[in-house]
Coordinates of C-alpha atoms in Angstrom, one line a residue:
M1 CA -0.2 -0.1 0.0
E2 CA 1.2 3.4 -0.8
S3 CA 2.5 5.5 1.9
P4 CA 0.2 8.5 2.4
T5 CA 0.5 11.8 1.6
F6 CA -0.1 15.0 3.7
V7 CA -0.1 18.6 2.0
I8 CA -0.4 21.7 3.9
I9 CA -0.7 24.7 1.8
G10 CA 1.3 27.7 3.6
A11 CA 4.5 28.1 5.4
G12 CA 3.5 29.8 8.4
L13 CA 3.2 29.6 11.6
A14 CA 0.0 27.0 11.2
G15 CA 1.2 24.8 8.8
A16 CA 4.9 24.8 10.6
K17 CA 3.4 23.8 13.8
A18 CA 0.7 20.7 11.6
A19 CA 3.3 19.8 10.2
E20 CA 5.6 19.4 13.7
A21 CA 2.0 17.9 15.2
L22 CA 2.1 15.2 12.5
R23 CA 5.8 13.8 12.9
D24 CA 5.4 14.0 17.1
K25 CA 1.6 12.0 17.0
G26 CA 3.8 9.1 15.3
F27 CA 2.5 10.4 11.3
D28 CA 5.4 9.0 8.8
G29 CA 4.4 9.3 6.1
R30 CA 5.3 12.3 3.2
I31 CA 4.7 15.8 4.6
V32 CA 4.5 18.4 1.7
L33 CA 5.4 21.8 2.6
L34 CA 4.5 25.0 -0.3
G35 CA 4.9 28.7 1.1
D36 CA 4.8 31.1 -1.4
E37 CA 7.8 33.2 0.0
G38 CA 11.4 32.9 0.5
Q39 CA 11.7 32.2 3.8
R40 CA 11.3 29.2 6.1
P41 CA 8.3 29.4 8.4
Y42 CA 8.2 32.3 10.5
E43 CA 6.0 33.7 13.5
R44 CA 4.3 36.9 13.0
P45 CA 3.6 38.6 16.5
P46 CA 7.8 39.7 16.6
L47 CA 6.9 41.6 13.2
S48 CA 5.3 44.5 15.0
K49 CA 6.7 43.9 18.1
D50 CA 10.6 42.7 19.1
M51 CA 11.7 42.9 15.4
L52 CA 10.5 46.9 15.3
T53 CA 12.3 47.5 19.0
G54 CA 15.7 45.8 18.0
K55 CA 15.0 43.2 20.8
A56 CA 14.9 39.8 18.3
D57 CA 16.5 39.5 15.1
S58 CA 14.5 36.4 13.6
A59 CA 11.0 35.5 14.2
F60 CA 11.7 31.1 12.6
V61 CA 9.7 29.1 13.7
H62 CA 12.1 25.9 13.7
D63 CA 16.0 26.3 13.0
E64 CA 16.8 25.5 9.2
G65 CA 18.1 22.2 9.2
W66 CA 14.7 21.1 11.1
Y67 CA 12.7 20.8 8.4
S68 CA 14.6 18.1 6.5
G69 CA 15.8 16.2 9.8
H70 CA 11.9 15.8 10.2
E71 CA 12.0 14.2 6.8
V72 CA 9.3 17.1 5.9
D73 CA 9.5 18.5 2.0
L74 CA 9.5 21.8 2.3
R75 CA 9.2 23.8 -0.9
L76 CA 9.7 27.8 -0.7
G77 CA 8.2 29.9 -3.4
A78 CA 6.1 27.5 -4.5
R79 CA 2.7 29.4 -4.9
V80 CA -0.3 27.2 -5.2
T81 CA -3.2 28.3 -8.0
A82 CA -5.9 25.3 -7.5
I83 CA -7.1 22.6 -5.5
H84 CA -8.7 19.8 -7.6
R85 CA -10.3 17.9 -5.3
A86 CA -12.2 14.7 -7.6
A87 CA -7.8 14.3 -8.5
H88 CA -7.0 15.0 -4.9
E89 CA -4.1 16.5 -5.6
V90 CA -3.0 20.8 -6.2
E91 CA -1.4 22.9 -8.5
L92 CA 0.9 24.9 -8.6
A93 CA 2.3 28.0 -10.6
D94 CA 4.8 26.4 -12.4
G95 CA 2.1 22.9 -13.8
T96 CA 3.2 20.7 -11.3
R97 CA 0.8 19.0 -9.4
V98 CA 1.2 16.8 -5.8
G99 CA -0.9 14.0 -5.0
Y100 CA -2.4 14.3 -1.1
T101 CA -4.4 11.7 0.9
K102 CA -5.7 14.8 3.1
L103 CA -4.9 18.7 3.2
L104 CA -4.6 21.7 5.1
L105 CA -5.5 24.7 4.0
A106 CA -2.7 27.5 6.3
T107 CA -2.9 30.1 3.7
G108 CA -3.4 33.3 6.3
A109 CA -4.4 36.7 5.1
E110 CA -3.5 39.7 3.9
P111 CA -3.5 43.0 4.8
R112 CA -6.6 45.3 3.5
V113 CA -5.9 47.5 1.4
L114 CA -8.2 50.6 0.2
P115 CA -8.5 52.1 -3.0
G116 CA -5.8 54.7 -3.1
M117 CA -3.6 53.5 -0.3
E118 CA -1.7 51.6 -2.6
G119 CA 1.4 53.4 -2.2
A120 CA 1.8 53.2 1.6
L121 CA 3.6 50.2 3.4
T122 CA 1.8 47.1 4.9
L123 CA 2.9 45.1 8.1
R124 CA 2.5 41.4 7.4
R125 CA 5.6 39.2 6.1
L126 CA 9.3 39.4 7.3
G127 CA 10.1 42.0 4.3
D128 CA 7.7 44.4 5.6
S129 CA 8.8 44.6 9.1
E130 CA 12.8 45.2 7.5
R131 CA 11.7 47.7 5.5
L132 CA 10.2 49.5 8.2
R133 CA 13.1 49.0 10.9
Q134 CA 15.5 50.5 8.1
V135 CA 12.5 53.7 8.4
L136 CA 12.3 53.4 12.0
A137 CA 16.1 53.7 11.8
T138 CA 16.6 57.0 9.7
G139 CA 13.1 58.6 9.3
S140 CA 11.8 61.4 11.8
R141 CA 8.1 61.0 10.7
L142 CA 5.6 58.1 10.1
A143 CA 1.7 58.6 9.5
V144 CA -0.3 55.3 11.0
V145 CA -3.7 54.7 9.2
G146 CA -5.6 52.7 11.5
A147 CA -5.2 52.7 14.9
G148 CA -5.8 48.5 15.9
W149 CA -3.4 46.7 17.6
I150 CA -0.9 46.6 14.4
G151 CA -1.5 50.4 14.3
L152 CA -0.7 50.8 18.1
E153 CA 2.3 48.6 18.7
V154 CA 3.9 49.9 15.3
A155 CA 3.0 53.7 16.6
A156 CA 5.1 52.9 20.3
A157 CA 7.8 50.9 18.5
A158 CA 8.0 54.2 16.0
R159 CA 8.4 56.4 19.0
Q160 CA 10.7 54.1 20.8
A161 CA 13.0 54.8 18.0
G162 CA 12.5 58.9 18.2
L163 CA 9.7 59.4 15.3
D164 CA 7.3 61.7 15.9
V165 CA 4.2 59.7 15.0
T166 CA 0.5 61.1 13.7
V167 CA -1.8 57.9 14.0
L168 CA -5.5 57.9 11.9
E169 CA -8.3 56.7 13.1
A170 CA -11.5 56.9 11.4
L171 CA -13.5 56.0 14.5
E172 CA -13.8 57.9 17.5
L173 CA -11.2 55.8 20.1
P174 CA -8.5 53.2 18.9
L175 CA -9.7 49.4 19.2
L176 CA -13.8 50.6 19.4
P177 CA -15.2 47.6 17.6
V178 CA -12.4 45.0 20.0
L179 CA -12.4 46.7 23.7
G180 CA -15.6 49.2 23.5
P181 CA -15.2 52.8 24.4
D182 CA -14.0 52.0 28.7
A183 CA -11.2 50.0 27.5
A184 CA -10.7 51.5 24.5
K185 CA -10.0 55.2 26.1
V186 CA -7.1 53.3 28.1
F187 CA -4.8 53.1 25.0
A188 CA -6.3 56.9 23.7
D189 CA -4.4 57.7 27.0
L190 CA -1.4 55.4 26.5
H191 CA -0.5 56.9 22.8
T192 CA -1.6 60.6 23.8
A193 CA 1.1 60.2 27.0
H194 CA 3.5 59.1 25.1
G195 CA 3.1 61.9 22.4
V196 CA 1.2 60.5 19.7
E197 CA -0.6 62.4 17.8
L198 CA -3.6 60.6 17.8
R199 CA -6.5 62.2 14.9
L200 CA -9.6 60.4 15.9
G201 CA -13.0 60.6 13.3
A202 CA -10.4 60.8 10.7
K203 CA -11.1 60.4 6.8
V204 CA -8.9 59.8 4.4
A205 CA -8.8 59.7 1.2
G206 CA -6.0 58.3 -0.1
T207 CA -1.9 58.1 0.4
G208 CA 1.3 57.9 -0.8
A209 CA 4.7 56.3 0.2
K210 CA 5.1 59.6 2.1
H211 CA 1.6 61.5 2.4
V212 CA -1.6 61.0 3.3
S213 CA -4.4 62.7 1.8
L214 CA -7.7 63.5 4.4
A215 CA -11.1 64.2 2.9
D216 CA -11.0 67.5 4.4
G217 CA -8.6 68.7 2.1
T218 CA -5.6 68.4 4.8
R219 CA -2.8 66.3 4.1
V220 CA 0.1 64.7 6.7
D221 CA 3.4 64.4 5.3
A222 CA 5.8 61.8 7.0
D223 CA 9.1 59.9 5.8
A224 CA 6.5 56.7 5.3
V225 CA 2.9 55.8 5.6
L226 CA 1.5 52.6 7.2
V227 CA -2.0 51.1 6.7
G228 CA -2.9 49.4 9.6
I229 CA -6.8 48.8 8.2
G230 CA -7.6 44.8 9.3
A231 CA -6.9 42.1 6.8
I232 CA -8.6 40.0 4.6
P233 CA -8.1 35.8 4.6
N234 CA -6.6 34.3 1.9
T235 CA -9.6 32.0 0.9
A236 CA -9.3 32.0 -3.5
L237 CA -8.1 28.3 -3.3
A238 CA -10.9 27.0 -1.5
E239 CA -13.6 29.5 -2.8
A240 CA -12.4 28.3 -6.2
A241 CA -12.4 24.5 -5.1
G242 CA -16.1 24.9 -3.8
L243 CA -15.3 24.1 -0.4
T244 CA -17.8 26.9 1.8
V245 CA -16.3 30.2 2.9
D246 CA -18.2 32.8 5.1
N247 CA -15.8 35.4 6.6
G248 CA -12.4 32.8 5.7
V249 CA -13.0 29.5 5.2
R250 CA -15.9 28.0 6.8
V251 CA -15.0 24.7 9.4
D252 CA -16.8 22.6 11.9
A253 CA -14.9 22.3 16.1
H254 CA -12.6 19.4 14.6
L255 CA -11.4 22.1 11.6
R256 CA -12.8 20.0 9.2
T257 CA -13.9 21.5 5.2
V258 CA -17.3 20.4 4.3
D259 CA -14.7 18.1 1.8
P260 CA -13.9 15.2 4.7
D261 CA -9.9 15.4 3.4
I262 CA -9.2 19.2 3.5
F263 CA -8.7 20.9 6.9
A264 CA -8.1 24.6 7.4
A265 CA -6.2 26.2 10.5
G266 CA -5.1 29.7 11.6
D267 CA -6.3 32.6 10.2
V268 CA -8.1 31.5 7.8
A269 CA -10.3 29.5 9.8
N270 CA -14.1 30.0 11.2
A271 CA -14.7 27.8 12.9
D272 CA -17.4 26.3 15.0
H273 CA -16.9 27.1 18.7
P274 CA -18.0 24.2 21.3
F275 CA -18.5 26.8 23.7
L276 CA -18.8 30.0 22.2
G277 CA -21.3 28.6 20.2
R278 CA -21.1 30.3 17.0
P279 CA -18.4 30.9 14.4
V280 CA -15.4 32.1 15.3
R281 CA -12.2 33.0 13.0
V282 CA -9.9 34.8 14.6
E283 CA -6.5 36.5 13.2
H284 CA -4.0 36.0 16.6
W285 CA -1.2 34.0 16.9
A286 CA -2.7 31.1 19.7
N287 CA -5.2 29.6 16.8
A288 CA -2.1 29.3 14.6
L289 CA 0.3 28.2 17.7
K290 CA -2.9 25.6 18.8
Q291 CA -4.9 24.4 16.1
P292 CA -2.6 22.4 14.3
A293 CA -2.9 19.6 16.6
V294 CA -6.9 19.3 16.6
V295 CA -5.9 19.3 12.8
A296 CA -2.6 16.9 13.4
A297 CA -5.0 14.2 15.5
G298 CA -8.0 14.7 12.9
M299 CA -5.5 14.0 9.5
L300 CA -4.5 11.0 11.4
G301 CA -8.6 9.3 11.5
K302 CA -8.5 11.0 15.4
D303 CA -11.6 13.9 15.7
E304 CA -10.3 16.1 18.7
T305 CA -12.3 19.3 18.8
Y306 CA -10.8 22.8 19.3
D307 CA -12.5 25.0 22.2
E308 CA -9.7 27.0 23.3
L309 CA -11.0 30.6 24.0
P310 CA -10.2 32.9 22.1
Y311 CA -6.8 34.7 23.7
F312 CA -4.3 38.1 22.1
F313 CA -1.2 39.8 23.5
T314 CA -0.3 42.9 22.6
D315 CA 3.2 45.3 24.0
Q316 CA 2.6 48.9 23.6
Y317 CA 5.8 51.2 25.6
D318 CA 5.4 49.6 29.4
L319 CA 2.0 48.2 28.6
G320 CA 2.0 44.6 28.8
M321 CA -1.7 43.4 27.9
E322 CA -2.9 39.8 27.8
Y323 CA -7.4 39.0 26.6
L324 CA -9.3 36.5 27.2
G325 CA -13.0 35.2 25.7
H326 CA -15.1 36.8 22.8
N327 CA -17.2 40.1 24.2
A328 CA -20.0 39.9 21.9
G329 CA -22.6 41.1 23.3
H330 CA -21.5 42.4 26.9
D331 CA -23.9 45.0 28.3
R332 CA -21.1 46.0 31.2
V333 CA -17.3 46.4 31.7
V334 CA -15.9 46.2 34.8
F335 CA -12.6 47.2 36.0
R336 CA -10.4 46.4 39.0
G337 CA -7.4 48.1 39.5
D338 CA -5.8 51.1 39.4
V339 CA -6.7 52.1 35.5
E340 CA -4.7 55.6 35.5
A341 CA -1.6 53.5 36.9
R342 CA -2.2 51.4 34.6
E343 CA -2.5 48.3 36.5
F344 CA -5.9 46.2 36.2
I345 CA -8.7 43.2 34.8
A346 CA -11.2 44.8 32.3
F347 CA -14.1 42.1 32.3
W348 CA -16.6 42.2 30.0
L349 CA -20.2 41.0 31.1
K350 CA -23.7 39.9 29.6
E351 CA -26.6 39.3 32.1
G352 CA -23.9 39.0 34.6
R353 CA -21.7 35.7 34.0
V354 CA -18.1 36.7 32.7
L355 CA -17.6 36.8 29.2
A356 CA -13.9 37.9 28.8
G357 CA -11.6 39.2 30.8
M358 CA -8.4 41.7 29.5
N359 CA -5.7 41.5 32.1
V360 CA -3.2 44.9 32.0
N361 CA 0.0 44.8 33.2
V362 CA -1.0 42.2 36.2
W363 CA 0.1 38.9 35.6
D364 CA -0.4 35.0 36.4
V365 CA -3.7 35.7 36.5
G366 CA -5.1 34.1 33.3
D367 CA -6.6 30.5 35.1
P368 CA -8.9 31.9 36.9
I369 CA -10.3 34.3 34.4
K370 CA -10.6 31.0 32.1
A371 CA -12.4 29.6 34.8
L372 CA -15.0 32.7 35.7
I373 CA -15.5 33.1 31.4
R374 CA -16.7 29.2 31.5
G375 CA -17.9 28.7 34.7
G376 CA -21.1 31.0 33.3
R377 CA -21.9 31.7 36.9
P378 CA -23.1 35.2 37.5
V379 CA -20.6 36.8 39.2
N380 CA -21.1 39.9 42.2
P381 CA -19.7 43.0 39.8
D382 CA -18.7 44.6 43.1
R383 CA -16.7 42.1 44.5
L384 CA -15.7 41.3 40.8
A385 CA -14.4 44.7 41.2
D386 CA -13.1 44.3 45.6
T387 CA -8.9 43.5 44.3
S388 CA -8.9 42.3 48.3
V389 CA -11.6 39.2 47.0
P390 CA -9.8 36.3 45.5
L391 CA -11.5 35.9 41.9
A392 CA -12.2 32.5 42.9
E393 CA -14.6 33.9 45.0
V394 CA -17.1 36.4 43.0
A395 CA -19.2 34.1 41.5
V396 CA -22.5 34.0 43.1
G397 CA -23.7 30.9 44.4

């Protein structure tokens, strides 16, 4: 019997970790890992954090020899143009085809760029980070369009490098859709305190390589412009292959698509979440790191489910933050600690139950936050806000 071949499209963190998980789980068949970049797999969070600030020189997932040492056929600069489901083959840009027994889509996402913004920098790939790092080393002024996580992390790195920074955000506060007005104000105040010119409610008409034009006719000049207004999942291959696509590639809790031989993981996967009871697509490091183990189990015929709570983190100036949960539909935010000193935990509640928690410069509280979310019991908001009451004792009943 011919040995099975597992093909992975996308040589980022999710793809590399899937190959690792397959070997760890005893798969001794052929693994083909296809990446369209010229670099071996790397992690993306350092691109807007430690690599920009000079605290790290690389972000590679594995040492260079790991792939050959584990008999992983890593092909760089290999762009997949089609999936032929009936034939169980993927087609590359050069016309060659690779057969698969099981297939993983780890195609990630690409930065969203609106018409008229083509001249600006984006930050998604290693080369993007290297170009931006050069700007921070030689420039004096940076303009950032979008006050999301990427935009704010880059703004912080640029200020720490001594650049003047203008951040232009269409909404009334940075991170407003993610955090809501109460917690979002913390980040607005943080950047203002560190000298960022934060222009909120700014309507951008277009950008060039060194300027931003606003709808009111004003212009912001800079040595470089970064656009950070979100990302779009890379679903073209899946859609052309007839897989279900809706805000990403739709997969079940086992991360399997409508085709039982095709899986998806990482930024591109919109997965049924057993605990949250809805599909969730999270563009953060934790999914790319942890989902591959579930995919590997599924490819090997063992149905595990992915029910990790959404998690992300950020480091900006002297602020470190971790976020757990999903705050959709919350009706109240409770703060525990000193918000002005930026040492607190924020909790998002719905009908008295904790949906999500964000710890800012407060550490080793992930487990009790998870317990409050997963427990689903109502909490006493006053006790939740009282730092003298252990988190394990705030639930009612």
